[in-house]
mmCIF file with all atom_site columns, C-alpha atoms in Angstrom:
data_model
loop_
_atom_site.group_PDB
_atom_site.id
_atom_site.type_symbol
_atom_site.label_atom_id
_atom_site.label_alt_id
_atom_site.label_comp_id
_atom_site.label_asym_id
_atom_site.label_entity_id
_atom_site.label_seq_id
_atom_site.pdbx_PDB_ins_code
_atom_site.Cartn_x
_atom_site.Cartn_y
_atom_site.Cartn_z
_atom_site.occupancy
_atom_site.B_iso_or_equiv
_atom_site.pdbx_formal_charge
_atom_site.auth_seq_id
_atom_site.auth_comp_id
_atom_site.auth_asym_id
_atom_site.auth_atom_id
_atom_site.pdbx_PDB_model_num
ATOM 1   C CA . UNK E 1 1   ? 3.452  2.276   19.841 1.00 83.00 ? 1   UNK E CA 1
ATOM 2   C CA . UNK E 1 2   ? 3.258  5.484   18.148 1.00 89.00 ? 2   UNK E CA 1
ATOM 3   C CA . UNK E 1 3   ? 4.481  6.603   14.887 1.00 88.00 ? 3   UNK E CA 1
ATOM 4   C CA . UNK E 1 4   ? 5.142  10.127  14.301 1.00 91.00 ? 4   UNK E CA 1
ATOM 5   C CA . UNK E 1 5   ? 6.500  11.601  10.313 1.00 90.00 ? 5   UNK E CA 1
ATOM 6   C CA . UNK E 1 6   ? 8.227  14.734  10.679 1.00 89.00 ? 6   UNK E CA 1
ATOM 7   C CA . UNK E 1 7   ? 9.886  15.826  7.550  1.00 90.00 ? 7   UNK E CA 1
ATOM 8   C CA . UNK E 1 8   ? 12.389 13.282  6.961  1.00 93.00 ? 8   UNK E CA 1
ATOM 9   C CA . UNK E 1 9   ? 12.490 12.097  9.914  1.00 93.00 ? 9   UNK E CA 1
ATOM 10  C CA . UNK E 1 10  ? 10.355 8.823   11.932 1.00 90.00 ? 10  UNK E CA 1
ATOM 11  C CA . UNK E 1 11  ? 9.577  9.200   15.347 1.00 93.00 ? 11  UNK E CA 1
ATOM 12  C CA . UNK E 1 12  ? 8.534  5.653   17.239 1.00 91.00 ? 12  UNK E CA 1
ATOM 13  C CA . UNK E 1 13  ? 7.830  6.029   20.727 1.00 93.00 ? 13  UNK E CA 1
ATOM 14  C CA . UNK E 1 14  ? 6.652  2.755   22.834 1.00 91.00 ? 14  UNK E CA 1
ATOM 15  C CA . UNK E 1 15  ? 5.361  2.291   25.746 1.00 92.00 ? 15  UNK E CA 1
ATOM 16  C CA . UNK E 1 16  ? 5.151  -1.154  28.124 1.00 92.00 ? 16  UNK E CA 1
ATOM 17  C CA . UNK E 1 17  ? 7.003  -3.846  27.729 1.00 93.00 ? 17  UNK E CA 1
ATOM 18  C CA . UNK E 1 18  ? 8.940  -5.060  24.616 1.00 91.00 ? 18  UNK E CA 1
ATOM 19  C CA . UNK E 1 19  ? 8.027  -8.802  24.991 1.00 91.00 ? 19  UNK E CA 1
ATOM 20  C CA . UNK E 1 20  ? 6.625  -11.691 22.524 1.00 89.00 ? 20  UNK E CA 1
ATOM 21  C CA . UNK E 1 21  ? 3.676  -9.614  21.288 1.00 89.00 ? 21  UNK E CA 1
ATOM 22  C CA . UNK E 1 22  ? 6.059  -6.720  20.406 1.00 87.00 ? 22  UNK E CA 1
ATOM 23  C CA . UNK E 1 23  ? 7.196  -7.972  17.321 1.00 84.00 ? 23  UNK E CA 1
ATOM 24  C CA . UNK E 1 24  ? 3.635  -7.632  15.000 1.00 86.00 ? 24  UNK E CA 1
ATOM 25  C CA . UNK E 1 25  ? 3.519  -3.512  16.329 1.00 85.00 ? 25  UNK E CA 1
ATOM 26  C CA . UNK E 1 26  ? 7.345  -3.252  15.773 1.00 84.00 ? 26  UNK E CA 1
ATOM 27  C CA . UNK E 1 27  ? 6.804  -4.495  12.266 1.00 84.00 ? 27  UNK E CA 1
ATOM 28  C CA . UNK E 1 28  ? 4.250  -2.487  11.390 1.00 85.00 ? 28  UNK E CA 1
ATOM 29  C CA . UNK E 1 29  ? 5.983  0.963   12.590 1.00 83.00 ? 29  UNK E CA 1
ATOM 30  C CA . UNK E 1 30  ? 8.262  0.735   9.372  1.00 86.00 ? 30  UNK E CA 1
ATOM 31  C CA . UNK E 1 31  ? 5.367  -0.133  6.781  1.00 87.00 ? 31  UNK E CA 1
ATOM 32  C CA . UNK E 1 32  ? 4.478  3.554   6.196  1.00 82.00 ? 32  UNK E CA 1
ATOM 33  C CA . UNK E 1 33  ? 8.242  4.725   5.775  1.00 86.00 ? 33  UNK E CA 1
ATOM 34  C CA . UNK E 1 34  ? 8.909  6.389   2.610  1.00 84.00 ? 34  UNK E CA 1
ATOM 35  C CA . UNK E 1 35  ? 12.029 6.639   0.146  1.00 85.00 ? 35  UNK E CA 1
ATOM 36  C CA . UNK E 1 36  ? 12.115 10.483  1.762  1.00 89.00 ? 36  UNK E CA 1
ATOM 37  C CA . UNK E 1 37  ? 12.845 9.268   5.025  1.00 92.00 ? 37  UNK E CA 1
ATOM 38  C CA . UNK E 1 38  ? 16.547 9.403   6.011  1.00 94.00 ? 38  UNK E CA 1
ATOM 39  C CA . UNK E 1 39  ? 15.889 9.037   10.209 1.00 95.00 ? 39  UNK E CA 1
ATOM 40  C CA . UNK E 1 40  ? 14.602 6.974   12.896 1.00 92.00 ? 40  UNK E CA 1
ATOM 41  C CA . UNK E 1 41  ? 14.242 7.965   15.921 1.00 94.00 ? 41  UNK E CA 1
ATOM 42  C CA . UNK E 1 42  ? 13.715 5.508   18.523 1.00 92.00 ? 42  UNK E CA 1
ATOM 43  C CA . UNK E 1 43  ? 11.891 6.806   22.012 1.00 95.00 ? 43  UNK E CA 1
ATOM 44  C CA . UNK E 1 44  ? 12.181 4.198   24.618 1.00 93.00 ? 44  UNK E CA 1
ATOM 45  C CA . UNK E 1 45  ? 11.712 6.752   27.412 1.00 95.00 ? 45  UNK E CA 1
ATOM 46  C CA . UNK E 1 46  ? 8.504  4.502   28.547 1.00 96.00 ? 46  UNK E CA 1
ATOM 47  C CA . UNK E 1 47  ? 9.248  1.320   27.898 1.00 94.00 ? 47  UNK E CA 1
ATOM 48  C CA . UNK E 1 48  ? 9.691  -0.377  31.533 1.00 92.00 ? 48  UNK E CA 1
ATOM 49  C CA . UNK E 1 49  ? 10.707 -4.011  30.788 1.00 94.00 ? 49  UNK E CA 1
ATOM 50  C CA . UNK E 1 50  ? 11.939 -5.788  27.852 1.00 92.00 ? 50  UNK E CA 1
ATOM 51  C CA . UNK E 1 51  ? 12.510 -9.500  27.791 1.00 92.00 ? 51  UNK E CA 1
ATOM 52  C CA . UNK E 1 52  ? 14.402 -11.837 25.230 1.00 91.00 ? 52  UNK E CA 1
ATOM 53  C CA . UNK E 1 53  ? 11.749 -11.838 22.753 1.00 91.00 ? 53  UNK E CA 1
ATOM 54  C CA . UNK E 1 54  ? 11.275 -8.644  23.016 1.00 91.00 ? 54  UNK E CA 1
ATOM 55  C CA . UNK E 1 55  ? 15.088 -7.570  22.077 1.00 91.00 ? 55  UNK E CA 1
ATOM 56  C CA . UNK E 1 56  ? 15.232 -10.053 19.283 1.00 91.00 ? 56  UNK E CA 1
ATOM 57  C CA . UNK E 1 57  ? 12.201 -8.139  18.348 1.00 90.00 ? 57  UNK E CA 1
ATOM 58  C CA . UNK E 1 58  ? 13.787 -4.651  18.776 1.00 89.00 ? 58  UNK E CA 1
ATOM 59  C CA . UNK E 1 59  ? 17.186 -6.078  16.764 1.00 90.00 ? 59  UNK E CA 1
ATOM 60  C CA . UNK E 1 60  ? 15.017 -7.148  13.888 1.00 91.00 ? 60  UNK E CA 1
ATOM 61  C CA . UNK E 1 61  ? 13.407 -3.330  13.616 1.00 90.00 ? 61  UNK E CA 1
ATOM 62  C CA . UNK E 1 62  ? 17.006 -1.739  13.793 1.00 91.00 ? 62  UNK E CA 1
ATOM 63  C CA . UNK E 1 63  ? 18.039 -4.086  11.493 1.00 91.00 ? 63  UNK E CA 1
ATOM 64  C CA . UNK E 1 64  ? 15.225 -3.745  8.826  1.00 91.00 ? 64  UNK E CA 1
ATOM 65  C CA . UNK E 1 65  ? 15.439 0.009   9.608  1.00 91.00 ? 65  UNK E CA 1
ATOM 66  C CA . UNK E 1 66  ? 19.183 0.296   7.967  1.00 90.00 ? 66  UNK E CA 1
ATOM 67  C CA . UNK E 1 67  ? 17.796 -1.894  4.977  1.00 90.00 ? 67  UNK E CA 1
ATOM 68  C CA . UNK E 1 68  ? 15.540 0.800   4.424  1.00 90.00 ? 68  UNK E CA 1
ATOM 69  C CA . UNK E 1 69  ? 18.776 3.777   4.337  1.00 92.00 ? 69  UNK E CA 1
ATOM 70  C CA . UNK E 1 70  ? 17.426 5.091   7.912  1.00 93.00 ? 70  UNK E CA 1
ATOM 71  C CA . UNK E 1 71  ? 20.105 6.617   10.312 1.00 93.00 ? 71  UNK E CA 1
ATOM 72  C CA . UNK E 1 72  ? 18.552 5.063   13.537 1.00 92.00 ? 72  UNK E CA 1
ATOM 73  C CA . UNK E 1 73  ? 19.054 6.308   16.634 1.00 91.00 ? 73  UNK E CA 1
ATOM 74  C CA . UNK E 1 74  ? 17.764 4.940   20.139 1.00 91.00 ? 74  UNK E CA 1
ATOM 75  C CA . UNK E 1 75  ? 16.889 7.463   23.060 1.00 92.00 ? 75  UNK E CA 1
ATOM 76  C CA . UNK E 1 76  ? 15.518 6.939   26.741 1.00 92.00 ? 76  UNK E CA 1
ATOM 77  C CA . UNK E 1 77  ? 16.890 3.891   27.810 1.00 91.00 ? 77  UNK E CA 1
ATOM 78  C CA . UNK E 1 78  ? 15.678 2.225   31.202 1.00 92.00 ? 78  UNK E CA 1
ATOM 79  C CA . UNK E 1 79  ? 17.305 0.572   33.826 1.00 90.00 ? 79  UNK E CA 1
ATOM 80  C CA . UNK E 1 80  ? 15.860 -2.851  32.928 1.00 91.00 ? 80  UNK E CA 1
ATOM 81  C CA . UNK E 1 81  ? 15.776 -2.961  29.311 1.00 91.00 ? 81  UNK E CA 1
ATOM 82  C CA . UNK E 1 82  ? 19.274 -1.989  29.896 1.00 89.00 ? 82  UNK E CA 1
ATOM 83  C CA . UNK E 1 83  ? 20.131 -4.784  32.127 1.00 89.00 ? 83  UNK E CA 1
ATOM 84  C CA . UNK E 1 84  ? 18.644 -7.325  30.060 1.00 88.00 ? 84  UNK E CA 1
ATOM 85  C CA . UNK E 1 85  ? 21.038 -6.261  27.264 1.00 87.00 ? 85  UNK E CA 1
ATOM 86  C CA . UNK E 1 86  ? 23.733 -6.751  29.746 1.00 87.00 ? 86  UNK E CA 1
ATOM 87  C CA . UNK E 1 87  ? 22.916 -9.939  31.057 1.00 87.00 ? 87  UNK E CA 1
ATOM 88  C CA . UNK E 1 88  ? 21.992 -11.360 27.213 1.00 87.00 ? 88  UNK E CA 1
ATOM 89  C CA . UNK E 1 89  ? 25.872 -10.010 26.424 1.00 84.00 ? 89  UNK E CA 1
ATOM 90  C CA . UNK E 1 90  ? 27.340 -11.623 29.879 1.00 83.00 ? 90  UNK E CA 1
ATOM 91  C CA . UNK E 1 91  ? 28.312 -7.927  30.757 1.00 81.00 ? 91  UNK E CA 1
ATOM 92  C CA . UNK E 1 92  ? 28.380 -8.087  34.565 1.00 73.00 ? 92  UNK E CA 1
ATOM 93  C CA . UNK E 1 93  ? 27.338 -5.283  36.776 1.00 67.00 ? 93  UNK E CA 1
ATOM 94  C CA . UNK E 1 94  ? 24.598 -2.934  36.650 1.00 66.00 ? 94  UNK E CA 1
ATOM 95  C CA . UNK E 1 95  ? 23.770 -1.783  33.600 1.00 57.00 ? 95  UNK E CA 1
ATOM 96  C CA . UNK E 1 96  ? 26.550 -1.482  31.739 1.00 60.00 ? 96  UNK E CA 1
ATOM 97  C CA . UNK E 1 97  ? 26.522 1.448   29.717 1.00 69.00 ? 97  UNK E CA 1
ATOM 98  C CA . UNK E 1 98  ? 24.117 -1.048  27.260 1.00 76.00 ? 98  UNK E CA 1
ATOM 99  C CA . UNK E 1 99  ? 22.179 2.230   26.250 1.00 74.00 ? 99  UNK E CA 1
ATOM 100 C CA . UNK E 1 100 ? 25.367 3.709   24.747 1.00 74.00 ? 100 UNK E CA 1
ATOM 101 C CA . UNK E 1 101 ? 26.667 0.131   23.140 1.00 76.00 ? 101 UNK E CA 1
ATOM 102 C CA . UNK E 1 102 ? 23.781 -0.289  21.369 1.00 75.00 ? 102 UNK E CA 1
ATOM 103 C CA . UNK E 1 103 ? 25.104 2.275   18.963 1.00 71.00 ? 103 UNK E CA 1
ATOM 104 C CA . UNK E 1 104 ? 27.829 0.274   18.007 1.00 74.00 ? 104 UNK E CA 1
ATOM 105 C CA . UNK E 1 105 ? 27.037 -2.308  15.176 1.00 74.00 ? 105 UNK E CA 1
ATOM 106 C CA . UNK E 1 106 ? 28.789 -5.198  16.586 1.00 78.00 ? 106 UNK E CA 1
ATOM 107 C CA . UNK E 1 107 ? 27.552 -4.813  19.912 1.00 81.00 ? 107 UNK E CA 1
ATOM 108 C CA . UNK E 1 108 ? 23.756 -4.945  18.334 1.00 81.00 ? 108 UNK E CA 1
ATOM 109 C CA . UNK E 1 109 ? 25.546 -8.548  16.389 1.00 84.00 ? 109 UNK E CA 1
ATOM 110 C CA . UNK E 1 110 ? 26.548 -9.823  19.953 1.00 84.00 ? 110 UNK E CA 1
ATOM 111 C CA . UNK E 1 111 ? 23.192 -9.013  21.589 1.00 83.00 ? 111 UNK E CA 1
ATOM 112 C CA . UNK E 1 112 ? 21.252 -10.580 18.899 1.00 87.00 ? 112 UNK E CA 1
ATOM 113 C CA . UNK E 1 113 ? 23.510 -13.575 18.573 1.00 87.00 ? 113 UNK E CA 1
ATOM 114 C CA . UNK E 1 114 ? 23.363 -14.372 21.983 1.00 87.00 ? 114 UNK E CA 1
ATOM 115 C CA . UNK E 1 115 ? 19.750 -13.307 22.439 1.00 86.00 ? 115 UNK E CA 1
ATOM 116 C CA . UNK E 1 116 ? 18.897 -16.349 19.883 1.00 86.00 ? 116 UNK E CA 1
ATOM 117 C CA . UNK E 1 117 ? 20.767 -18.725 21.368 1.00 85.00 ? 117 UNK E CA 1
ATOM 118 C CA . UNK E 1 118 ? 19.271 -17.857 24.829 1.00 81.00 ? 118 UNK E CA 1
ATOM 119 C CA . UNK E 1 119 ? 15.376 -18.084 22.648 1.00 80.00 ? 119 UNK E CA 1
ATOM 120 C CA . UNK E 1 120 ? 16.665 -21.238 21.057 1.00 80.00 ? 120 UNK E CA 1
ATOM 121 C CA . UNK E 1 121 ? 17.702 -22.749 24.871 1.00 76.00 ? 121 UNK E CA 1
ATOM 122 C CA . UNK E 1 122 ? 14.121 -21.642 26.297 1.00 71.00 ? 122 UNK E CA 1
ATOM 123 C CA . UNK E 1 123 ? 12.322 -23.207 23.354 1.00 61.00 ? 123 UNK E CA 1
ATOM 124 C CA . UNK E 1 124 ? 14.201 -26.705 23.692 1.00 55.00 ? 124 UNK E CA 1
ATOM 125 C CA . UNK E 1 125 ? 13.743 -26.524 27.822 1.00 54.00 ? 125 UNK E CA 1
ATOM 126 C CA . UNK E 1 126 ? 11.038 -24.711 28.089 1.00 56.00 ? 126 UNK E CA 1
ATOM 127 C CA . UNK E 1 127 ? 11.301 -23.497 31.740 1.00 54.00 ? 127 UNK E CA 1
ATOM 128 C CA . UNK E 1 128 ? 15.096 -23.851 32.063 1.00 49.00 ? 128 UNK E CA 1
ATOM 129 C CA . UNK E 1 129 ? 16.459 -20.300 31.062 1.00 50.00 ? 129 UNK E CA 1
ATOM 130 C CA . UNK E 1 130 ? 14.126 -17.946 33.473 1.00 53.00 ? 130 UNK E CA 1
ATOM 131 C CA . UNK E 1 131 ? 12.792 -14.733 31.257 1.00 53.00 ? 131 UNK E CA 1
ATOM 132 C CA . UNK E 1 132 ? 14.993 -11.692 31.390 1.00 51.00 ? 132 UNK E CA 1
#
């Protein structure tokens, strides 16, 4: 995970896999924002694989991210982050156009709603739900 200040602007870009040991890194990308800050920029361009964990992680940055007044906006979306989205939502087919949902508040409500329950489900079977 880097994190990048330019002007008003924050620029994350991660790399990997968004998984269970995301969430400390994610959290600590918004500790140095300042009250200047109006953008963030989200750079997912090498980010491979994502699993459950990790998009309840992701969820929890975008949503911490418009507490803080930043415009957030999510670039470089990959095929399998993108399908996990879809398969969390119960969006069939490839894909999905989850890159370009994501924008849209209630979509990110859906995915995170969903996303628990599917957490919650693995936690009380452990070995029931396969990862995503």
């Amino acid at each position: 995970m880097d994190v990048q200040h330019c002007g008003r602007s924050v620029l994350i870009s991660a790399t990997g896999k968004l998984d269970h040991s995301a969430g400390e890194v994610l959290q600590r990308a918004l500790d140095s924002v300042t009250m200047d800050e109006r953008d963030l920029l989200i750079d997912l361009h090498a980010v491979a694989a994502m699993d459950v964990d990790g998009l309840l992680h992701f969820l929890d940055l975008h949503r911490r991210a418009e507490r803080l007044r930043l415009r957030v906006l999510v670039t470089g979306w990959q095929r399998q982050p993108q399908q996990c989205m879809a398969t969390v939502a119960g969006i069939p087919g490839p894909r999905a156009g989850t890159g370009e949902r994501y924008a849209l508040a209630g979509f990110r409500r859906l995915l995170e709603e969903k996303a628990q329950r599917a957490r919650n489900l693995s936690d009380f079977a452990d070995g029931w739900l396969p990862r995503i």
